[in-house]
Amino acid sequence: MKNYFRVFVFILSFCLFSPRLNAESELPYFNPEATISMDFKDASLKDILKIFSMQSGMNFIASEAVQDRKLTLYMDKVPVKDAMDKLFKANNLSYEFDETANIFSVKDWGKPELETVTKVYYLKYRSVPSARMQKEKSAMLTDASGSGAVDGTGMIDSIKQVLSKEGQITEDNSTNSLIITDIPSRFTDIDRIIASLDIPQLQVMLDVEILDVKKDVVDKLGFDFGESPFTLAIHGSGRRAIQYFGSIAQKGAAGAVTFGSTYFEALDFLRTQSDTKYLARPRLLTLDNETAEITITKDEIVGTEDTTNLTTSNVVVVTDRKYIRSTDLALTKEGTGIFLRVTPRINSDTNEITLVINPKSSITSTNAVWTSQSDAEVRSTKSIVKVRDGETVMLGGLLHKDKAVVEKKLPILGDIPFIGILFRHKNQTKDIDRELIVFITPRIIRDLNTPAAALQNITLSEKDKSTNSVFDRLIAVSSSLDSLEKTKE
C-alpha cells in the first residue's frame, strides 16, 4: 500500500511541475511572469532599451547603426517575449543572445552592425587626381621629364590611412570633390586631414633673364664655370653686393669654388656688351611646388637613324665612329633651342625658396659625314639650390658655337641699291664660343588681394632704388642696340 502511495505522489508531482520545466527549457533567459509597460513618442532606441532592461531584468546593447533610431510605441503589461518580438519586427531589428555574457545585441535586420555615412567634400584649392586640369598638368610634366606629379594623391593617401575596413573614397572630377563613405567615428580625422591639406597655395614670381654672351666676355669677369653647367646663388636683390667668386671652377673640376672680393657691378657688364643677346626676359607666376616652363625654340629638320635595314654595307667608319649612310637617315622635325623648367618650393618658417632648376640647350650642327644632314646636340643639367626671398640665382656653363659672318664691301659702291651687291662679299669665319647665362630671381607672393597695401609700405628710398634699377637696365639695352647698329654700319 505504501508503494502505491509513493508512485501516486511521483506522478502527481510530475504533472504539476512539467509545464514550468518545459517553459524554462524553451526560454531559459526570459522571465515569463515579467511584463512590459511603456509609452514613448520619437524616443531613441537606446533610451527604450534602457527602460526595457529595468523592467525585464535583461541586458541590452544596441549597435552604433541603430542606437539613435527614433521609435514610437505604447505597451501595457505585455509579456517580455511578445514585447521584444513585436518591437523588433515592427522596426526591422533583430537580436542575438550571448549566453556567456547574458547580453542581447540589437542590430539592424540584414545589415552590418556598423552603419556608414556618406559625405561629399568639395575641394577649394586642391585638384582631384582624375580632374582634367590635373591630367593635363601631369601629362605636361611627363612629356618634359619622363615623370609626372599628381596634386591630389597625397591627400587621398592620407585619408585612406584613417578609413575603416567599411570605408571607401571616390573622386568626382566634374565637381572637383571627394565622396567618402565610412562609419561616423572616422569623420573627425577625415575632416581634420582635409582642412589641413586643402589650403591656399602660396605663389612665386620668377624674374628670369636669359643672355647669350661670348665666352671671352665671361672670361673677362673671371668666371670660369668649367666643363659643366654651374649654378651660383647671388645673395641680395637689385644691385646689392654679393660675394664674388674669383675662380668658380678650374678646367675639368666643375663645382670647385673659391671666394674672392665683394663684386656685383661686373654682372651688369654682361648686359651692356654690344654682342650680348637677350634671348628672353619673362616674368612667370607659378604656384608653390608647381613647375614653370620657358621654351625658346624653333622647328628644324634633323636626321635620325633608321636601323630597320641596317647592314654592314651601309655603315661608314670615320675615326673609330660608325655613321649611317644618308639613305638610312630618317628626317624628322624637332624643336631646338632653350628649355628651362623651374620648380619652387617655399619654406614659410625660414622665408627660403628651394629651386629645382632644369635648363636644357638643344642646337643643330652639321653632320660629320654628310654636310646636308643636321644633328641635334643637347646639353642639360639639373640643379637644386636654396635661396632667400628676393635673391638671385645665376646659371652658366651651357656652351655652344656660333658662326660669325663678316661682310666686306667697297666704300660707297657697296651701299648702292641693287648693283651694290656686286661690290659686297660675305665671309663666314670660324666658330665663336658663346655661353648661355641665366639669372633667376624668385619672390614669394603671399597675398594677391592686397597688392596696393604692400606697395604703400615701401619707403621712398626703396622706390628710388627700384626705379633706378629699371632705368639702368633700359639704358643698358639701349646702349647695346646702339652698339649693334654702329657695328652694322
Coordinates of C-alpha atoms in Angstrom, one line a residue:
M1 CA 0.0 0.0 0.0
K2 CA 2.8 2.3 0.8
N3 CA 4.5 1.7 -2.6
Y4 CA 1.3 2.6 -4.5
F5 CA 1.1 5.8 -2.5
R6 CA 4.7 6.7 -3.4
V7 CA 4.0 6.2 -7.1
F8 CA 0.9 8.3 -7.0
V9 CA 2.8 11.2 -5.3
F10 CA 5.5 11.0 -8.0
I11 CA 3.1 11.1 -10.9
L12 CA 1.2 14.0 -9.4
S13 CA 4.4 16.0 -8.9
F14 CA 5.5 15.3 -12.5
C15 CA 2.2 16.5 -13.9
L16 CA 2.2 19.7 -11.8
F17 CA 5.8 20.8 -12.5
S18 CA 6.4 19.6 -16.1
P19 CA 4.8 22.7 -17.8
R20 CA 7.1 25.0 -15.9
L21 CA 10.2 22.9 -16.7
N22 CA 9.3 22.9 -20.4
A23 CA 8.8 26.7 -20.4
E24 CA 12.1 27.3 -18.7
S25 CA 13.9 24.9 -21.1
E26 CA 12.5 26.6 -24.1
L27 CA 13.2 30.2 -22.9
P28 CA 15.8 30.0 -20.2
Y29 CA 16.6 33.7 -20.4
F30 CA 13.0 35.1 -20.2
N31 CA 11.0 35.6 -17.1
P32 CA 7.5 34.5 -18.1
E33 CA 5.9 36.4 -15.3
A34 CA 7.6 39.7 -16.2
T35 CA 5.6 42.2 -18.3
I36 CA 6.5 45.4 -20.1
S37 CA 4.6 48.7 -19.9
M38 CA 5.9 51.8 -21.9
D39 CA 4.5 54.9 -23.7
F40 CA 7.0 56.8 -25.9
K41 CA 6.9 59.1 -28.9
D42 CA 10.0 59.7 -31.0
A43 CA 12.3 58.2 -28.4
S44 CA 15.7 56.8 -29.3
L45 CA 16.2 53.1 -29.3
K46 CA 18.9 53.3 -26.6
D47 CA 16.5 55.0 -24.2
I48 CA 13.8 52.4 -24.9
L49 CA 16.2 49.5 -24.3
K50 CA 17.3 51.1 -21.0
I51 CA 13.6 51.1 -19.7
F52 CA 13.1 47.6 -21.2
S53 CA 16.2 46.4 -19.3
M54 CA 15.0 47.9 -16.0
Q55 CA 11.5 46.3 -16.3
S56 CA 12.7 42.9 -17.6
G57 CA 16.0 42.5 -15.7
M58 CA 17.8 41.7 -19.0
N59 CA 20.9 43.4 -20.5
F60 CA 20.8 45.0 -24.0
I61 CA 23.5 46.6 -26.3
A62 CA 22.5 48.4 -29.4
S63 CA 24.8 48.7 -32.4
E64 CA 26.1 52.1 -33.4
A65 CA 24.0 51.9 -36.6
V66 CA 20.6 51.7 -34.8
Q67 CA 21.1 53.2 -31.3
D68 CA 19.8 56.6 -32.3
R69 CA 16.8 55.4 -34.3
K70 CA 13.6 57.1 -33.3
L71 CA 10.7 54.9 -32.2
T72 CA 7.1 55.5 -31.1
L73 CA 5.3 52.7 -29.1
Y74 CA 2.7 52.0 -26.4
M75 CA 2.6 48.8 -24.4
D76 CA 0.6 47.9 -21.3
K77 CA 1.6 44.8 -19.4
V78 CA 2.8 42.9 -22.4
P79 CA 4.9 39.7 -21.8
V80 CA 8.6 40.2 -22.3
K81 CA 9.0 37.7 -25.2
D82 CA 6.0 39.2 -27.1
A83 CA 7.1 42.7 -26.4
M84 CA 10.6 42.0 -27.8
D85 CA 9.3 40.2 -30.9
K86 CA 6.7 42.9 -31.8
L87 CA 9.1 45.8 -31.1
F88 CA 12.0 44.5 -33.2
K89 CA 9.8 43.1 -36.0
A90 CA 8.0 46.4 -36.5
N91 CA 11.2 48.4 -36.7
N92 CA 13.2 45.9 -38.8
L93 CA 15.5 44.9 -35.9
S94 CA 17.0 41.7 -34.8
Y95 CA 18.9 40.5 -31.8
E96 CA 21.5 37.9 -30.8
F97 CA 21.9 36.4 -27.3
D98 CA 25.3 35.8 -25.8
E99 CA 24.7 33.1 -23.1
T100 CA 28.2 33.6 -21.6
A101 CA 27.8 37.3 -21.0
N102 CA 24.0 37.2 -20.7
I103 CA 23.7 40.2 -23.1
F104 CA 21.3 40.8 -26.0
S105 CA 22.9 42.5 -29.0
V106 CA 20.4 44.5 -31.1
K107 CA 21.2 45.4 -34.7
D108 CA 19.6 46.2 -38.0
W109 CA 18.0 43.3 -39.7
G110 CA 20.1 42.0 -42.6
K111 CA 22.7 44.8 -42.4
P112 CA 26.1 45.1 -40.8
E113 CA 26.4 46.1 -37.2
L114 CA 28.2 49.4 -38.1
E115 CA 26.2 52.0 -40.0
T116 CA 28.1 54.0 -42.6
V117 CA 27.7 57.7 -43.5
T118 CA 28.5 59.3 -46.9
K119 CA 29.8 62.9 -47.1
V120 CA 30.8 65.0 -50.1
Y121 CA 33.9 67.3 -49.8
Y122 CA 34.2 70.0 -52.4
L123 CA 37.9 70.9 -52.7
K124 CA 38.7 74.6 -52.9
Y125 CA 42.4 74.7 -53.6
R126 CA 43.5 71.2 -54.5
S127 CA 42.6 69.1 -57.6
V128 CA 41.4 65.5 -57.5
P129 CA 43.8 63.2 -59.5
S130 CA 41.1 62.5 -62.1
A131 CA 40.4 66.1 -62.8
R132 CA 41.1 67.2 -66.4
M133 CA 43.4 70.1 -65.3
Q134 CA 45.4 67.6 -63.1
K135 CA 45.7 65.1 -66.0
E136 CA 46.9 67.8 -68.4
K137 CA 49.5 69.0 -65.9
S138 CA 50.7 65.5 -65.2
A139 CA 50.9 64.8 -69.0
M140 CA 52.9 68.1 -69.5
L141 CA 55.4 67.1 -66.8
T142 CA 55.6 63.5 -68.1
D143 CA 56.4 64.7 -71.6
A144 CA 59.0 67.1 -70.4
S145 CA 60.9 65.0 -67.8
G146 CA 59.5 61.4 -68.0
S147 CA 57.8 61.5 -64.6
G148 CA 54.5 63.1 -63.7
A149 CA 53.2 64.6 -60.4
V150 CA 49.7 64.5 -59.3
D151 CA 48.3 67.1 -56.9
G152 CA 45.6 65.2 -55.0
T153 CA 47.2 61.8 -54.5
G154 CA 48.9 62.9 -51.2
M155 CA 45.6 63.9 -49.7
I156 CA 43.9 60.7 -50.8
D157 CA 46.6 58.5 -49.4
S158 CA 46.4 60.3 -46.1
I159 CA 42.6 59.8 -46.0
K160 CA 42.9 56.1 -46.8
Q161 CA 45.2 55.6 -43.8
V162 CA 42.3 56.6 -41.4
L163 CA 39.5 54.8 -43.2
S164 CA 37.9 51.8 -41.5
K165 CA 37.5 48.5 -43.4
E166 CA 34.0 49.6 -44.4
G167 CA 35.3 53.0 -45.7
Q168 CA 35.8 53.9 -49.3
I169 CA 36.6 57.1 -51.2
T170 CA 35.5 58.2 -54.7
E171 CA 36.6 61.1 -56.9
D172 CA 34.3 63.3 -58.9
N173 CA 36.3 65.3 -61.4
S174 CA 33.3 67.3 -62.7
T175 CA 32.8 69.0 -59.3
N176 CA 36.4 68.5 -58.1
S177 CA 35.1 66.7 -55.0
L178 CA 35.7 63.6 -52.9
I179 CA 32.9 61.3 -51.9
I180 CA 33.8 59.5 -48.7
T181 CA 31.8 56.7 -47.1
D182 CA 32.7 55.4 -43.6
I183 CA 31.5 55.0 -40.1
P184 CA 30.6 58.2 -38.3
S185 CA 33.5 58.0 -35.8
R186 CA 36.1 58.2 -38.6
F187 CA 34.9 61.5 -40.0
T188 CA 36.6 63.6 -37.2
D189 CA 40.0 62.5 -38.5
I190 CA 38.9 62.9 -42.2
D191 CA 37.7 66.4 -41.6
R192 CA 41.0 67.3 -39.9
I193 CA 43.1 65.9 -42.7
I194 CA 41.1 67.7 -45.5
A195 CA 41.1 71.0 -43.5
S196 CA 44.9 70.9 -43.1
L197 CA 45.7 70.0 -46.7
D198 CA 43.1 71.8 -48.7
I199 CA 44.6 75.2 -48.1
P200 CA 45.6 78.1 -50.4
Q201 CA 49.0 77.7 -52.0
L202 CA 51.5 80.5 -51.9
Q203 CA 52.7 81.8 -55.3
V204 CA 56.1 82.6 -56.5
M205 CA 57.0 85.3 -59.0
L206 CA 60.0 84.2 -61.1
D207 CA 62.0 87.0 -62.8
V208 CA 64.1 85.3 -65.5
E209 CA 66.8 86.7 -67.7
I210 CA 68.4 84.6 -70.4
L211 CA 71.5 86.0 -72.0
D212 CA 73.6 84.7 -74.9
V213 CA 77.2 86.0 -74.3
K214 CA 80.5 85.5 -76.0
K215 CA 82.6 83.2 -73.8
D216 CA 85.6 85.5 -73.8
V217 CA 83.4 88.3 -72.3
V218 CA 82.5 85.9 -69.4
D219 CA 86.2 85.1 -69.0
K220 CA 87.0 88.8 -68.6
L221 CA 85.0 88.8 -65.4
G222 CA 87.0 85.9 -64.0
F223 CA 84.1 83.5 -64.1
D224 CA 85.2 80.0 -65.2
F225 CA 82.3 77.6 -65.0
G226 CA 84.4 74.6 -66.0
E227 CA 83.3 72.0 -68.5
S228 CA 79.8 71.5 -67.0
P229 CA 77.0 73.9 -66.2
F230 CA 77.3 75.6 -62.8
T231 CA 74.8 77.3 -60.5
L232 CA 75.7 80.4 -58.4
A233 CA 73.4 81.9 -55.7
I234 CA 73.7 85.7 -55.6
H235 CA 72.9 86.9 -52.1
G236 CA 70.9 90.1 -52.2
S237 CA 68.5 91.7 -54.6
G238 CA 68.6 94.5 -57.1
R239 CA 72.1 96.0 -57.2
R240 CA 73.2 94.9 -53.8
A241 CA 76.7 93.3 -53.4
I242 CA 77.5 89.6 -53.4
Q243 CA 80.5 87.6 -52.6
Y244 CA 82.3 87.4 -55.9
F245 CA 83.6 84.0 -56.8
G246 CA 87.1 84.8 -58.1
S247 CA 87.5 81.4 -59.8
I248 CA 84.4 79.4 -60.0
A249 CA 85.9 76.2 -61.2
Q250 CA 89.1 75.0 -62.9
K251 CA 89.1 73.1 -66.1
G252 CA 87.9 69.6 -65.5
A253 CA 86.9 70.4 -61.9
A254 CA 83.5 71.9 -62.3
G255 CA 82.0 72.9 -58.9
A256 CA 85.1 73.8 -57.0
V257 CA 84.5 77.2 -55.5
T258 CA 87.0 79.8 -54.1
F259 CA 85.7 83.0 -52.6
G260 CA 87.1 86.4 -53.8
S261 CA 86.3 90.0 -53.3
T262 CA 82.9 91.6 -53.0
Y263 CA 81.6 92.3 -56.5
F264 CA 78.3 92.8 -58.2
E265 CA 78.6 95.5 -60.7
A266 CA 80.5 93.2 -63.0
L267 CA 77.3 91.3 -63.6
D268 CA 75.8 94.3 -65.3
F269 CA 78.8 94.3 -67.6
L270 CA 77.3 91.2 -69.3
R271 CA 74.2 93.2 -70.1
T272 CA 76.0 96.1 -71.6
Q273 CA 78.1 94.3 -74.2
S274 CA 77.4 95.0 -77.8
D275 CA 77.3 91.3 -78.7
T276 CA 75.2 90.2 -75.8
K277 CA 71.8 88.8 -77.0
Y278 CA 68.8 89.0 -74.8
L279 CA 67.0 85.7 -75.6
A280 CA 64.2 86.2 -73.1
R281 CA 63.2 88.2 -70.1
P282 CA 60.0 86.6 -68.9
R283 CA 58.2 87.1 -65.6
L284 CA 56.3 84.0 -64.5
L285 CA 53.8 83.5 -61.7
T286 CA 53.5 79.9 -60.5
L287 CA 52.1 78.1 -57.5
D288 CA 54.3 76.7 -54.8
N289 CA 55.7 73.3 -55.7
E290 CA 54.4 73.7 -59.3
T291 CA 56.6 73.7 -62.4
A292 CA 57.1 76.8 -64.6
E293 CA 58.5 76.2 -68.1
I294 CA 60.1 78.5 -70.6
T295 CA 60.8 77.4 -74.1
I296 CA 62.6 79.4 -76.8
T297 CA 62.6 77.1 -79.7
K298 CA 62.3 76.7 -83.4
D299 CA 61.4 73.6 -85.5
E300 CA 64.4 72.3 -87.5
I301 CA 64.9 69.2 -89.7
V302 CA 67.3 66.8 -88.2
G303 CA 68.4 63.3 -89.2
T304 CA 67.7 60.2 -87.0
E305 CA 69.0 56.7 -87.5
D306 CA 66.8 54.1 -89.2
T307 CA 68.2 50.8 -88.2
T308 CA 65.4 48.6 -89.6
N309 CA 67.5 47.7 -92.7
L310 CA 71.0 48.2 -91.2
T311 CA 73.7 46.1 -92.8
T312 CA 77.5 46.2 -93.0
S313 CA 77.2 47.7 -96.4
N314 CA 75.5 50.9 -95.3
V315 CA 77.8 51.7 -92.3
V316 CA 80.8 54.1 -92.7
V317 CA 83.5 54.2 -90.1
V318 CA 85.1 57.6 -89.5
T319 CA 87.7 58.0 -86.8
D320 CA 86.5 54.9 -84.9
R321 CA 82.9 56.0 -85.0
K322 CA 80.1 54.5 -87.0
Y323 CA 77.8 56.6 -89.2
I324 CA 74.7 55.6 -91.0
R325 CA 74.6 56.4 -94.7
S326 CA 72.3 59.2 -95.7
T327 CA 69.9 56.7 -97.4
D328 CA 69.2 55.2 -94.0
L329 CA 68.7 58.5 -92.1
A330 CA 65.1 59.5 -91.4
L331 CA 64.4 63.2 -91.4
T332 CA 62.2 64.4 -88.6
K333 CA 61.2 67.8 -87.3
E334 CA 62.4 68.6 -83.8
G335 CA 62.1 71.7 -81.6
T336 CA 65.6 73.1 -80.9
G337 CA 66.6 75.9 -78.7
I338 CA 66.4 76.6 -75.0
F339 CA 64.2 74.8 -72.5
L340 CA 64.1 76.0 -68.9
R341 CA 62.0 74.3 -66.2
V342 CA 61.9 75.8 -62.6
T343 CA 60.0 74.3 -59.6
P344 CA 59.9 76.5 -56.5
R345 CA 59.2 75.1 -53.0
I346 CA 58.6 77.6 -50.2
N347 CA 59.7 77.1 -46.6
S348 CA 57.5 79.7 -44.8
D349 CA 59.3 79.2 -41.5
T350 CA 62.7 80.3 -42.8
N351 CA 61.4 82.5 -45.7
E352 CA 63.6 80.4 -48.1
I353 CA 62.8 79.0 -51.5
T354 CA 64.2 75.8 -52.8
L355 CA 64.5 75.9 -56.6
V356 CA 64.7 72.8 -58.8
I357 CA 66.2 74.1 -62.0
N358 CA 66.5 72.1 -65.2
P359 CA 67.9 74.0 -68.1
K360 CA 68.4 72.3 -71.5
S361 CA 70.0 73.6 -74.7
S362 CA 69.3 71.8 -78.0
I363 CA 71.1 73.1 -81.1
T364 CA 71.8 71.6 -84.5
S365 CA 75.2 71.1 -86.1
T366 CA 76.3 69.8 -89.5
N367 CA 76.7 66.0 -89.7
A368 CA 80.4 64.9 -89.5
V369 CA 80.0 62.8 -92.7
W370 CA 77.1 64.2 -94.7
T371 CA 77.0 68.0 -94.6
S372 CA 73.4 68.1 -95.9
Q373 CA 72.2 66.5 -92.6
S374 CA 72.0 68.1 -89.2
D375 CA 72.4 66.5 -85.9
A376 CA 70.8 67.7 -82.6
E377 CA 73.3 68.4 -79.8
V378 CA 71.6 68.5 -76.4
R379 CA 73.2 69.9 -73.2
S380 CA 71.2 69.8 -70.0
T381 CA 71.7 69.8 -66.2
K382 CA 69.6 69.7 -63.1
S383 CA 70.4 71.9 -60.0
I384 CA 68.7 72.2 -56.6
V385 CA 69.5 75.4 -54.8
K386 CA 68.1 77.2 -51.8
V387 CA 67.9 81.0 -51.7
R388 CA 66.1 83.6 -49.6
D389 CA 63.1 85.5 -50.9
G390 CA 64.3 88.0 -53.5
E391 CA 67.8 86.5 -54.0
T392 CA 69.1 85.8 -57.5
V393 CA 70.4 82.5 -58.9
M394 CA 72.9 82.5 -61.7
L395 CA 73.4 79.6 -64.1
G396 CA 76.2 79.3 -66.6
G397 CA 78.3 76.8 -68.5
L398 CA 75.8 75.9 -71.3
L399 CA 78.3 76.4 -74.2
H400 CA 77.6 76.4 -77.9
K401 CA 79.2 77.6 -81.1
D402 CA 78.0 80.4 -83.3
K403 CA 79.1 81.1 -86.9
A404 CA 80.3 84.7 -87.3
V405 CA 79.6 86.3 -90.7
V406 CA 81.7 89.2 -91.8
E407 CA 80.6 91.4 -94.7
K408 CA 83.3 93.1 -96.8
K409 CA 82.4 95.9 -99.3
L410 CA 83.9 98.7 -101.2
P411 CA 83.2 102.1 -99.7
I412 CA 80.2 103.9 -101.3
L413 CA 79.9 101.4 -104.1
G414 CA 78.8 98.6 -101.7
D415 CA 75.9 100.7 -100.4
I416 CA 74.4 101.4 -103.9
P417 CA 71.0 99.7 -104.1
F418 CA 70.8 96.7 -106.5
I419 CA 74.2 97.0 -108.0
G420 CA 75.9 97.3 -104.6
I421 CA 75.7 93.6 -104.2
L422 CA 78.5 93.3 -106.9
F423 CA 80.8 95.2 -104.5
R424 CA 80.0 93.3 -101.3
H425 CA 81.2 90.0 -100.1
K426 CA 80.2 87.9 -97.1
N427 CA 82.7 85.7 -95.5
Q428 CA 81.9 83.0 -92.9
T429 CA 84.6 83.0 -90.3
K430 CA 85.4 80.3 -87.7
D431 CA 83.1 79.2 -84.9
I432 CA 82.8 81.5 -81.9
D433 CA 82.3 80.1 -78.5
R434 CA 79.2 81.5 -76.8
E435 CA 77.7 80.8 -73.4
L436 CA 74.1 81.0 -72.1
I437 CA 73.8 82.8 -68.8
V438 CA 70.5 82.6 -66.9
F439 CA 69.5 84.8 -63.9
I440 CA 66.5 83.7 -61.8
T441 CA 65.1 85.8 -59.0
P442 CA 62.2 84.2 -57.1
R443 CA 59.9 86.3 -55.0
I444 CA 57.1 85.0 -52.7
I445 CA 53.6 86.4 -53.4
R446 CA 51.8 86.0 -50.1
D447 CA 48.6 87.8 -50.8
L448 CA 47.4 88.8 -54.3
N449 CA 44.3 90.5 -52.8
T450 CA 46.3 93.4 -51.2
P451 CA 49.0 94.5 -53.6
A452 CA 48.3 98.2 -53.0
A453 CA 48.8 97.8 -49.3
A454 CA 52.2 96.2 -49.9
L455 CA 53.3 99.0 -52.2
Q456 CA 52.3 101.6 -49.6
N457 CA 54.8 100.1 -47.1
I458 CA 57.7 100.6 -49.5
T459 CA 59.8 103.6 -48.5
L460 CA 60.7 106.4 -50.8
S461 CA 64.4 105.3 -51.0
E462 CA 63.4 101.8 -51.9
K463 CA 61.2 103.1 -54.7
D464 CA 64.1 105.2 -56.0
K465 CA 66.4 102.2 -55.9
S466 CA 63.9 100.1 -57.8
T467 CA 63.3 102.9 -60.4
N468 CA 67.0 103.4 -60.9
S469 CA 67.5 99.7 -61.4
V470 CA 64.8 99.7 -64.1
F471 CA 66.3 102.7 -65.8
D472 CA 69.8 101.2 -65.6
R473 CA 68.6 98.1 -67.5
L474 CA 66.8 100.2 -70.1
I475 CA 69.9 102.2 -70.7
A476 CA 72.0 99.1 -71.0
V477 CA 69.6 97.6 -73.6
S478 CA 69.5 100.9 -75.5
S479 CA 73.3 101.1 -75.4
S480 CA 73.5 97.5 -76.7
L481 CA 71.2 98.3 -79.6
D482 CA 73.2 101.4 -80.5
S483 CA 76.4 99.5 -80.5
L484 CA 74.9 96.8 -82.7
E485 CA 73.7 99.5 -85.2
K486 CA 77.2 101.0 -85.3
T487 CA 78.8 97.6 -85.9
K488 CA 76.5 97.0 -88.8
E489 CA 77.4 100.4 -90.3

